[in-house]
């Protein structure tokens, strides 16, 4: 196991806050706990997504913990494109990226699951897993997996069929039989058979704990969050519940829990040793703008910029040395930092919009400080007239991708998106998403609802919180004595 301590343990099945309203593990606190337990590595396996991969990776690197990027995938029973049947007609499978190729394949699987396979959940199928299996390690999954669901239903033949298919897809060295023990009768039933199947199919065992929160004492808070996510009340006897055991257990706890299967503990360390994804940051990967034969993108951008300079400034473009120097400086920075294609592409689809009569805004944010953006008619604010600074947009001393905020007519912006898709490729266009954390007032209202308080009472408590950006509940209590009295 080389650099992995033999007396430790690595959690390979863990849900962060990016398993939205289901996982309650925050990155910084996770790394603090892993360091406290002396764990050499930890995995992230959120439900059907990789939303938190970069934040997770960077937090782990900062803490000196080896990051293992993974995902708990949803596997459709037949084809991921078949959108019929029950809403829970899929099996869970734990996937971990072993190397850069595995990470790329994991990204492809998750992307296809969302774009082509979404039916209640983002789903893949076994044919896709076969196609993108290289560089991945798979664990057989929790109670909701294909294998365990068959065992719970006393269908050993079906369980063996699934086990054999996954072994065939990933190879015996990259497919492990996952054991869980949260004290559930169904898990104990599965754990009586899973080790036998592992021996029969020549597979390794691996212990996991399906982590959804860090500490046992967080269980009640997580339970309330789960109710918010599922639209239930805490008092509802028939709602979904998690056990307190779905916490981030220590190596000693896991070793004791699986004392009859010591290899299931050591295999977590061996898997961690084999997972070595290295992510690079700061390298832009823009599509190339197509240019006529015999010219270059740099030459085309300069030609367009000079033409635009004359159009925007008329005679001043020829006589004002400072103006020409500013343009040359910006063009030089764009060439040195690798953003020529970026500017040409933005210029291209804005030109298309204007030629089609799609209303385009004047541009917002730091991009207004760029003379190149102004002469290309990407923006409509003269940076020289208003003394705007180019370095707020793109600083050659500390390069980060430029950000041009644009507005298109809401009813016609689809035409611009379609143009970009057709010209640069379907997979090179994406709609961005944002993650909104529950703010103090909304938390109070949501928690009040799920614990059975009336809307009026929840609203009364929420309005005691000062209307300030990023205020916390702790901060609100300190600022408002009435709120402090209400909660004590």
Short mmCIF file of C-alpha atoms in Angstrom, two decimals:
data_model
loop_
_atom_site.label_atom_id
_atom_site.label_comp_id
_atom_site.label_asym_id
_atom_site.label_seq_id
_atom_site.Cartn_x
_atom_site.Cartn_y
_atom_site.Cartn_z
CA UNK A 1 0.00 0.00 0.00
CA UNK A 2 3.09 2.19 -0.29
CA UNK A 3 2.20 5.60 1.22
CA UNK A 4 -1.09 4.53 2.86
CA UNK A 5 -0.97 3.78 6.63
CA UNK A 6 -2.01 0.17 7.19
CA UNK A 7 -4.05 0.93 10.33
CA UNK A 8 -6.29 3.56 8.77
CA UNK A 9 -9.43 3.59 6.63
CA UNK A 10 -10.75 5.63 3.69
CA UNK A 11 -14.39 6.55 3.20
CA UNK A 12 -15.22 5.75 -0.45
CA UNK A 13 -18.98 6.44 -0.35
CA UNK A 14 -19.77 9.95 0.82
CA UNK A 15 -22.38 12.60 0.00
CA UNK A 16 -21.45 16.27 0.30
CA UNK A 17 -23.82 19.24 0.33
CA UNK A 18 -23.90 18.88 -3.47
CA UNK A 19 -26.21 15.90 -3.03
CA UNK A 20 -28.74 18.67 -2.72
CA UNK A 21 -30.95 18.58 0.42
CA UNK A 22 -29.75 15.01 0.99
CA UNK A 23 -26.07 15.27 1.91
CA UNK A 24 -24.99 17.65 4.67
CA UNK A 25 -21.19 17.36 4.50
CA UNK A 26 -19.38 20.65 3.91
CA UNK A 27 -15.97 20.48 2.26
CA UNK A 28 -13.91 22.37 4.83
CA UNK A 29 -15.43 20.54 7.79
CA UNK A 30 -14.99 17.21 5.98
CA UNK A 31 -11.26 17.80 5.57
CA UNK A 32 -10.90 18.87 9.19
CA UNK A 33 -12.54 15.62 10.28
CA UNK A 34 -10.39 13.52 7.95
CA UNK A 35 -7.24 15.17 9.32
CA UNK A 36 -8.50 14.63 12.88
CA UNK A 37 -8.91 10.91 12.16
CA UNK A 38 -5.53 10.67 10.42
CA UNK A 39 -7.12 9.51 7.19
CA UNK A 40 -4.84 9.69 4.14
CA UNK A 41 -7.65 10.16 1.60
CA UNK A 42 -11.38 10.63 1.22
CA UNK A 43 -13.85 10.23 -1.64
CA UNK A 44 -16.75 12.34 -2.85
CA UNK A 45 -19.63 10.37 -4.41
CA UNK A 46 -22.63 12.64 -4.78
CA UNK A 47 -25.92 11.51 -6.28
CA UNK A 48 -25.63 11.55 -10.06
CA UNK A 49 -23.45 14.66 -10.25
CA UNK A 50 -19.95 16.12 -10.04
CA UNK A 51 -21.03 19.63 -9.04
CA UNK A 52 -18.66 19.76 -6.09
CA UNK A 53 -15.63 18.10 -7.72
CA UNK A 54 -13.42 21.19 -8.03
CA UNK A 55 -14.25 22.58 -4.58
CA UNK A 56 -13.70 19.12 -3.09
CA UNK A 57 -10.39 18.63 -4.88
CA UNK A 58 -9.02 22.01 -3.85
CA UNK A 59 -10.15 21.64 -0.23
CA UNK A 60 -8.52 18.21 0.00
CA UNK A 61 -5.26 19.40 -1.56
CA UNK A 62 -5.14 22.34 0.85
CA UNK A 63 -5.66 20.01 3.83
CA UNK A 64 -3.06 17.48 2.67
CA UNK A 65 -5.72 14.83 2.08
CA UNK A 66 -5.77 12.80 -1.14
CA UNK A 67 -8.98 13.58 -3.07
CA UNK A 68 -10.85 10.71 -4.72
CA UNK A 69 -13.43 12.04 -7.16
CA UNK A 70 -16.44 9.83 -7.68
CA UNK A 71 -20.16 9.69 -8.15
CA UNK A 72 -23.05 7.49 -7.09
CA UNK A 73 -24.54 6.72 -10.50
CA UNK A 74 -28.11 5.74 -11.32
CA UNK A 75 -28.18 2.74 -13.68
CA UNK A 76 -31.28 2.26 -15.84
CA UNK A 77 -32.55 -1.34 -16.10
CA UNK A 78 -32.45 -1.34 -19.91
CA UNK A 79 -31.53 1.83 -21.82
CA UNK A 80 -30.85 5.24 -20.30
CA UNK A 81 -32.94 6.68 -23.14
CA UNK A 82 -36.01 4.62 -22.25
CA UNK A 83 -38.20 6.94 -20.21
CA UNK A 84 -41.02 4.75 -19.06
CA UNK A 85 -41.73 2.75 -15.95
CA UNK A 86 -41.56 3.57 -12.26
CA UNK A 87 -39.82 6.69 -10.99
CA UNK A 88 -37.42 4.56 -8.94
CA UNK A 89 -36.65 2.08 -11.69
CA UNK A 90 -32.84 2.31 -11.47
CA UNK A 91 -29.99 0.88 -9.43
CA UNK A 92 -27.21 2.71 -7.60
CA UNK A 93 -23.55 2.13 -8.43
CA UNK A 94 -20.51 3.77 -6.84
CA UNK A 95 -17.94 5.00 -9.37
CA UNK A 96 -14.47 6.34 -8.57
CA UNK A 97 -11.99 7.96 -10.98
CA UNK A 98 -8.69 6.10 -10.95
CA UNK A 99 -6.77 8.47 -13.24
CA UNK A 100 -7.26 11.37 -15.64
CA UNK A 101 -8.86 9.12 -18.26
CA UNK A 102 -11.24 7.85 -15.60
CA UNK A 103 -12.12 11.39 -14.58
CA UNK A 104 -12.86 12.31 -18.20
CA UNK A 105 -15.02 9.20 -18.57
CA UNK A 106 -16.83 9.99 -15.34
CA UNK A 107 -17.55 13.50 -16.65
CA UNK A 108 -18.86 11.99 -19.90
CA UNK A 109 -21.12 9.55 -18.06
CA UNK A 110 -22.56 12.24 -15.80
CA UNK A 111 -23.07 14.61 -18.75
CA UNK A 112 -24.84 11.97 -20.84
CA UNK A 113 -26.95 10.99 -17.82
CA UNK A 114 -28.22 14.56 -17.47
CA UNK A 115 -28.53 15.41 -21.17
CA UNK A 116 -29.91 12.15 -22.56
CA UNK A 117 -30.84 9.90 -19.65
CA UNK A 118 -32.74 12.13 -17.25
CA UNK A 119 -35.96 10.48 -16.08
CA UNK A 120 -36.64 11.44 -12.46
CA UNK A 121 -32.88 11.02 -12.02
CA UNK A 122 -29.84 11.39 -14.33
CA UNK A 123 -29.32 7.80 -15.51
CA UNK A 124 -26.75 5.79 -17.41
CA UNK A 125 -27.00 2.17 -18.53
CA UNK A 126 -24.63 -0.79 -18.69
CA UNK A 127 -23.83 -0.20 -22.34
CA UNK A 128 -22.64 3.33 -21.51
CA UNK A 129 -20.67 2.01 -18.53
CA UNK A 130 -18.95 -0.46 -20.87
CA UNK A 131 -18.10 2.33 -23.32
CA UNK A 132 -16.65 4.63 -20.65
CA UNK A 133 -15.27 2.14 -18.12
CA UNK A 134 -11.57 2.79 -18.64
CA UNK A 135 -9.88 4.47 -15.70
CA UNK A 136 -12.78 3.79 -13.33
CA UNK A 137 -13.15 1.68 -10.21
CA UNK A 138 -16.70 0.57 -9.40
CA UNK A 139 -18.18 -0.55 -6.08
CA UNK A 140 -21.34 -2.63 -6.13
CA UNK A 141 -23.33 -0.03 -4.22
CA UNK A 142 -25.76 0.38 -1.32
CA UNK A 143 -29.10 -1.30 -0.67
CA UNK A 144 -30.51 0.53 -3.70
CA UNK A 145 -28.01 -1.18 -6.02
CA UNK A 146 -28.99 -3.80 -8.58
CA UNK A 147 -27.16 -6.56 -6.72
CA UNK A 148 -28.53 -5.78 -3.25
CA UNK A 149 -32.07 -5.18 -4.47
CA UNK A 150 -32.05 -8.68 -5.98
CA UNK A 151 -30.69 -10.19 -2.76
CA UNK A 152 -33.34 -8.44 -0.65
CA UNK A 153 -35.95 -9.89 -3.04
CA UNK A 154 -34.39 -13.39 -2.58
CA UNK A 155 -33.46 -13.50 -6.27
CA UNK A 156 -29.95 -14.93 -6.13
CA UNK A 157 -29.92 -15.70 -9.86
CA UNK A 158 -30.57 -12.02 -10.70
CA UNK A 159 -27.99 -10.87 -8.16
CA UNK A 160 -25.37 -13.12 -9.78
CA UNK A 161 -26.30 -11.87 -13.23
CA UNK A 162 -25.75 -8.25 -12.19
CA UNK A 163 -22.50 -9.16 -10.43
CA UNK A 164 -21.22 -10.94 -13.52
CA UNK A 165 -22.18 -8.04 -15.82
CA UNK A 166 -20.38 -5.46 -13.69
CA UNK A 167 -17.30 -7.69 -13.41
CA UNK A 168 -17.31 -8.01 -17.19
CA UNK A 169 -17.66 -4.23 -17.66
CA UNK A 170 -14.95 -3.09 -15.25
CA UNK A 171 -12.76 -6.17 -14.87
CA UNK A 172 -12.29 -8.16 -11.68
CA UNK A 173 -9.46 -5.88 -10.53
CA UNK A 174 -11.62 -2.76 -10.81
CA UNK A 175 -14.94 -3.98 -9.44
CA UNK A 176 -15.40 -4.43 -5.70
CA UNK A 177 -18.25 -5.80 -3.60
CA UNK A 178 -19.42 -3.01 -1.28
CA UNK A 179 -20.45 -3.83 2.30
CA UNK A 180 -22.59 -1.54 4.47
CA UNK A 181 -23.73 -2.05 8.05
CA UNK A 182 -25.94 0.61 9.60
CA UNK A 183 -27.80 -1.94 11.70
CA UNK A 184 -30.52 -2.52 9.10
CA UNK A 185 -32.00 -5.99 8.70
CA UNK A 186 -31.80 -5.77 4.91
CA UNK A 187 -28.08 -5.01 5.08
CA UNK A 188 -27.43 -7.93 7.39
CA UNK A 189 -29.29 -10.15 4.95
CA UNK A 190 -27.16 -8.92 2.03
CA UNK A 191 -23.95 -9.18 4.03
CA UNK A 192 -24.58 -12.89 4.57
CA UNK A 193 -24.39 -13.47 0.81
CA UNK A 194 -22.16 -10.73 -0.61
CA UNK A 195 -18.84 -12.19 0.69
CA UNK A 196 -19.78 -15.55 -0.86
CA UNK A 197 -20.50 -13.89 -4.19
CA UNK A 198 -17.20 -12.00 -3.95
CA UNK A 199 -15.33 -15.29 -3.58
CA UNK A 200 -17.33 -16.94 -6.36
CA UNK A 201 -16.61 -14.14 -8.83
CA UNK A 202 -13.05 -13.45 -7.69
CA UNK A 203 -13.80 -9.95 -6.42
CA UNK A 204 -12.51 -7.93 -3.48
CA UNK A 205 -14.64 -6.72 -0.59
CA UNK A 206 -14.72 -3.06 0.44
CA UNK A 207 -16.31 -1.51 3.52
CA UNK A 208 -18.29 1.72 3.19
CA UNK A 209 -20.65 3.76 5.33
CA UNK A 210 -22.80 5.85 2.93
CA UNK A 211 -21.88 9.08 4.72
CA UNK A 212 -24.54 11.84 4.64
CA UNK A 213 -23.43 13.93 7.65
CA UNK A 214 -20.25 14.24 9.68
CA UNK A 215 -21.27 13.46 13.27
CA UNK A 216 -24.01 11.41 14.89
CA UNK A 217 -25.25 14.50 16.70
CA UNK A 218 -25.91 16.07 13.29
CA UNK A 219 -28.57 13.45 12.58
CA UNK A 220 -31.54 15.45 13.82
CA UNK A 221 -30.51 18.52 11.83
CA UNK A 222 -30.01 16.37 8.75
CA UNK A 223 -33.42 14.82 9.32
CA UNK A 224 -35.03 18.26 9.21
CA UNK A 225 -33.12 19.08 6.02
CA UNK A 226 -34.33 15.83 4.49
CA UNK A 227 -37.90 16.85 5.27
CA UNK A 228 -37.34 20.20 3.57
CA UNK A 229 -36.05 18.39 0.47
CA UNK A 230 -38.91 15.87 0.34
CA UNK A 231 -41.69 18.27 1.35
CA UNK A 232 -42.61 16.27 4.45
CA UNK A 233 -43.15 17.07 8.13
CA UNK A 234 -40.94 15.62 10.84
CA UNK A 235 -44.04 14.11 12.45
CA UNK A 236 -44.94 12.12 9.30
CA UNK A 237 -44.49 8.46 10.28
CA UNK A 238 -44.38 7.22 6.68
CA UNK A 239 -41.69 9.55 5.36
CA UNK A 240 -38.15 8.62 4.36
CA UNK A 241 -35.70 8.50 7.27
CA UNK A 242 -31.97 8.02 7.64
CA UNK A 243 -30.29 6.37 10.60
CA UNK A 244 -27.78 8.16 12.85
CA UNK A 245 -25.17 5.66 11.63
CA UNK A 246 -24.82 7.40 8.24
CA UNK A 247 -22.07 9.58 9.71
CA UNK A 248 -18.35 9.97 9.07
CA UNK A 249 -17.05 7.17 11.27
CA UNK A 250 -13.48 6.88 12.48
CA UNK A 251 -11.08 4.17 11.26
CA UNK A 252 -11.44 2.44 14.62
CA UNK A 253 -15.24 2.38 14.34
CA UNK A 254 -15.14 1.00 10.80
CA UNK A 255 -12.52 -1.60 11.69
CA UNK A 256 -14.63 -2.80 14.61
CA UNK A 257 -17.81 -2.79 12.54
CA UNK A 258 -16.22 -5.00 9.87
CA UNK A 259 -13.95 -7.02 12.15
CA UNK A 260 -15.05 -10.23 10.39
CA UNK A 261 -13.90 -8.83 7.04
CA UNK A 262 -10.50 -7.13 7.63
CA UNK A 263 -9.75 -7.21 3.90
CA UNK A 264 -12.76 -4.91 3.36
CA UNK A 265 -10.94 -2.28 5.43
CA UNK A 266 -7.49 -2.70 3.85
CA UNK A 267 -9.03 -2.63 0.38
CA UNK A 268 -10.21 0.95 1.00
CA UNK A 269 -6.56 1.90 1.39
CA UNK A 270 -5.52 -0.04 -1.71
CA UNK A 271 -8.23 1.64 -3.77
CA UNK A 272 -7.16 5.04 -2.45
CA UNK A 273 -3.57 4.24 -3.41
CA UNK A 274 -4.71 3.46 -6.97
CA UNK A 275 -6.77 6.64 -7.41
CA UNK A 276 -4.45 9.40 -8.61
CA UNK A 277 -6.40 12.07 -10.44
CA UNK A 278 -4.48 15.32 -10.97
CA UNK A 279 -6.52 18.31 -12.08
CA UNK A 280 -4.94 21.32 -13.75
CA UNK A 281 -6.38 24.79 -13.29
CA UNK A 282 -5.99 28.00 -15.23
CA UNK A 283 -5.76 26.40 -18.68
CA UNK A 284 -8.52 27.66 -20.94
CA UNK A 285 -10.01 25.20 -23.42
CA UNK A 286 -11.90 27.34 -25.91
CA UNK A 287 -13.04 26.10 -29.32
CA UNK A 288 -10.99 27.49 -32.19
CA UNK A 289 -12.56 30.23 -34.26
CA UNK A 290 -12.39 29.15 -37.94
CA UNK A 291 -10.23 31.52 -39.99
CA UNK A 292 -9.65 31.69 -43.76
CA UNK A 293 -6.69 29.81 -45.13
CA UNK A 294 -3.54 31.90 -45.23
CA UNK A 295 -4.21 33.92 -42.10
CA UNK A 296 -4.06 33.41 -38.33
CA UNK A 297 -6.49 34.12 -35.53
CA UNK A 298 -4.12 36.70 -34.11
CA UNK A 299 -3.92 38.50 -37.46
CA UNK A 300 -7.69 38.37 -37.90
CA UNK A 301 -8.33 39.83 -34.44
CA UNK A 302 -5.86 42.66 -35.12
CA UNK A 303 -7.49 43.39 -38.47
CA UNK A 304 -10.97 43.49 -36.94
CA UNK A 305 -9.75 45.64 -34.04
CA UNK A 306 -8.05 48.20 -36.32
CA UNK A 307 -11.09 48.35 -38.57
CA UNK A 308 -13.29 48.87 -35.51
CA UNK A 309 -10.94 51.54 -34.13
CA UNK A 310 -11.39 53.60 -37.28
CA UNK A 311 -15.14 53.10 -37.15
CA UNK A 312 -15.43 54.10 -33.47
CA UNK A 313 -12.92 56.99 -33.45
CA UNK A 314 -12.78 58.18 -37.10
CA UNK A 315 -9.77 60.52 -37.69
CA UNK A 316 -8.57 60.16 -34.12
CA UNK A 317 -7.71 56.55 -34.86
CA UNK A 318 -4.87 57.67 -37.13
CA UNK A 319 -3.53 60.63 -35.16
CA UNK A 320 -3.87 59.65 -31.47
CA UNK A 321 -0.75 57.71 -30.47
CA UNK A 322 -2.07 56.95 -26.98
CA UNK A 323 -5.20 55.40 -28.49
CA UNK A 324 -3.18 53.13 -30.79
CA UNK A 325 -0.82 52.23 -27.93
CA UNK A 326 -3.75 51.21 -25.71
CA UNK A 327 -5.13 49.00 -28.48
CA UNK A 328 -1.74 47.39 -29.14
CA UNK A 329 -1.25 46.77 -25.43
CA UNK A 330 -4.60 45.01 -25.06
CA UNK A 331 -4.09 42.93 -28.20
CA UNK A 332 -0.66 41.88 -26.96
CA UNK A 333 -2.11 40.83 -23.59
CA UNK A 334 -4.87 38.83 -25.29
CA UNK A 335 -2.30 37.02 -27.43
CA UNK A 336 0.04 36.30 -24.52
CA UNK A 337 -2.73 35.03 -22.27
CA UNK A 338 -4.40 32.87 -24.92
CA UNK A 339 -7.75 34.63 -25.20
CA UNK A 340 -7.74 35.46 -28.93
CA UNK A 341 -10.20 32.67 -29.77
CA UNK A 342 -12.43 33.78 -26.92
CA UNK A 343 -12.71 37.31 -28.26
CA UNK A 344 -13.28 36.16 -31.83
CA UNK A 345 -16.07 33.81 -30.77
CA UNK A 346 -17.83 36.47 -28.68
CA UNK A 347 -17.45 38.99 -31.53
CA UNK A 348 -18.85 36.39 -33.93
CA UNK A 349 -22.09 35.61 -32.13
CA UNK A 350 -22.74 39.26 -31.25
CA UNK A 351 -22.25 40.14 -34.93
CA UNK A 352 -24.72 37.38 -35.82
CA UNK A 353 -27.28 38.72 -33.33
CA UNK A 354 -27.06 42.27 -34.65
CA UNK A 355 -27.29 41.13 -38.28
CA UNK A 356 -30.44 39.18 -37.39
CA UNK A 357 -31.94 42.13 -35.54
CA UNK A 358 -31.74 40.49 -32.11
CA UNK A 359 -31.49 43.30 -29.51
CA UNK A 360 -28.14 43.20 -27.71
CA UNK A 361 -27.29 45.07 -24.51
CA UNK A 362 -24.30 47.43 -24.15
CA UNK A 363 -22.32 44.98 -22.02
CA UNK A 364 -21.85 44.97 -18.27
CA UNK A 365 -19.12 44.56 -15.69
CA UNK A 366 -15.36 44.76 -16.11
CA UNK A 367 -15.48 44.04 -19.86
CA UNK A 368 -16.43 47.71 -20.35
CA UNK A 369 -12.80 48.51 -19.50
CA UNK A 370 -11.53 46.83 -22.67
CA UNK A 371 -10.86 48.98 -25.71
CA UNK A 372 -10.73 45.86 -27.90
CA UNK A 373 -14.22 44.88 -26.73
CA UNK A 374 -15.44 48.40 -27.52
CA UNK A 375 -14.01 48.59 -31.05
CA UNK A 376 -15.29 45.09 -31.84
CA UNK A 377 -18.74 46.32 -30.73
CA UNK A 378 -18.91 43.66 -28.04
CA UNK A 379 -19.53 46.52 -25.61
CA UNK A 380 -20.93 49.99 -26.26
CA UNK A 381 -19.24 51.98 -23.49
CA UNK A 382 -16.12 53.97 -24.44
CA UNK A 383 -13.53 53.00 -21.78
CA UNK A 384 -11.36 56.06 -22.54
CA UNK A 385 -14.18 58.53 -22.09
CA UNK A 386 -14.99 57.15 -18.64
CA UNK A 387 -11.46 56.27 -17.53
CA UNK A 388 -12.17 52.52 -17.28
CA UNK A 389 -9.23 50.22 -16.59
CA UNK A 390 -8.42 47.19 -18.76
CA UNK A 391 -6.64 45.37 -15.91
CA UNK A 392 -9.91 45.01 -13.99
CA UNK A 393 -11.03 42.86 -16.91
CA UNK A 394 -7.83 40.98 -17.68
CA UNK A 395 -4.67 41.32 -15.59
CA UNK A 396 -1.56 39.89 -17.30
CA UNK A 397 0.17 39.55 -13.92
CA UNK A 398 -2.58 37.34 -12.53
CA UNK A 399 -4.36 35.67 -15.38
CA UNK A 400 -7.90 34.45 -14.85
CA UNK A 401 -10.46 33.85 -17.60
CA UNK A 402 -12.12 37.09 -18.73
CA UNK A 403 -15.81 37.50 -18.08
CA UNK A 404 -17.99 39.35 -20.59
CA UNK A 405 -21.54 39.85 -19.33
CA UNK A 406 -23.99 40.21 -22.20
CA UNK A 407 -27.73 40.66 -22.51
CA UNK A 408 -29.85 39.43 -25.42
CA UNK A 409 -33.55 39.91 -26.01
CA UNK A 410 -35.22 37.24 -23.87
CA UNK A 411 -37.65 36.17 -26.58
CA UNK A 412 -34.92 35.76 -29.24
CA UNK A 413 -31.76 34.75 -27.42
CA UNK A 414 -32.50 31.16 -28.37
CA UNK A 415 -31.53 32.08 -31.93
CA UNK A 416 -28.08 33.12 -30.74
CA UNK A 417 -27.65 29.94 -28.70
CA UNK A 418 -28.65 27.83 -31.67
CA UNK A 419 -26.16 29.66 -33.90
CA UNK A 420 -23.35 28.93 -31.45
CA UNK A 421 -24.42 25.28 -31.18
CA UNK A 422 -24.45 24.83 -34.91
CA UNK A 423 -21.12 26.56 -35.50
CA UNK A 424 -19.03 25.38 -32.55
CA UNK A 425 -20.70 22.10 -31.59
CA UNK A 426 -23.49 20.91 -29.32
CA UNK A 427 -21.09 19.82 -26.57
CA UNK A 428 -19.35 23.20 -26.50
CA UNK A 429 -22.39 25.12 -25.38
CA UNK A 430 -23.71 24.91 -21.84
CA UNK A 431 -26.21 26.67 -19.63
CA UNK A 432 -24.58 27.60 -16.35
CA UNK A 433 -26.23 26.94 -13.01
CA UNK A 434 -25.88 28.58 -9.64
CA UNK A 435 -26.18 27.04 -6.21
CA UNK A 436 -28.15 29.10 -3.73
CA UNK A 437 -27.57 28.26 -0.10
CA UNK A 438 -30.49 28.53 2.27
CA UNK A 439 -30.36 31.99 3.82
CA UNK A 440 -31.16 32.66 7.46
CA UNK A 441 -34.76 33.83 6.90
CA UNK A 442 -35.62 31.04 4.46
CA UNK A 443 -34.10 28.44 6.80
CA UNK A 444 -36.29 29.63 9.66
CA UNK A 445 -39.42 29.50 7.48
CA UNK A 446 -38.59 26.04 6.07
CA UNK A 447 -37.64 24.56 9.43
CA UNK A 448 -40.76 26.03 11.03
CA UNK A 449 -42.91 24.36 8.38
CA UNK A 450 -41.39 20.88 8.68
CA UNK A 451 -41.51 20.85 12.50
CA UNK A 452 -45.18 21.79 12.44
CA UNK A 453 -45.24 25.48 13.34
CA UNK A 454 -47.85 27.63 11.65
CA UNK A 455 -46.88 29.82 8.72
CA UNK A 456 -47.63 32.91 10.81
CA UNK A 457 -45.28 31.80 13.60
CA UNK A 458 -42.50 30.90 11.17
CA UNK A 459 -42.91 34.21 9.39
CA UNK A 460 -42.84 36.11 12.70
CA UNK A 461 -39.56 34.48 13.68
CA UNK A 462 -38.04 34.97 10.22
CA UNK A 463 -38.83 38.69 10.25
CA UNK A 464 -36.85 39.06 13.48
CA UNK A 465 -33.69 38.35 11.45
CA UNK A 466 -32.10 41.60 10.20
CA UNK A 467 -32.35 41.97 6.44
CA UNK A 468 -28.59 41.93 5.81
CA UNK A 469 -26.59 40.13 3.14
CA UNK A 470 -24.95 36.90 4.36
CA UNK A 471 -26.17 37.29 7.92
CA UNK A 472 -26.06 34.04 9.92
CA UNK A 473 -28.51 32.85 12.55
CA UNK A 474 -25.81 33.33 15.17
CA UNK A 475 -25.26 36.88 14.02
CA UNK A 476 -28.99 37.57 13.97
CA UNK A 477 -29.36 36.36 17.55
CA UNK A 478 -26.61 38.72 18.68
CA UNK A 479 -28.21 41.68 16.91
CA UNK A 480 -31.84 41.15 17.92
CA UNK A 481 -32.64 40.53 21.61
CA UNK A 482 -36.26 39.67 20.70
CA UNK A 483 -35.02 36.76 18.53
CA UNK A 484 -32.70 35.63 21.30
CA UNK A 485 -35.58 35.54 23.76
CA UNK A 486 -37.80 33.73 21.25
CA UNK A 487 -35.39 30.82 20.85
CA UNK A 488 -34.35 30.42 24.51
#
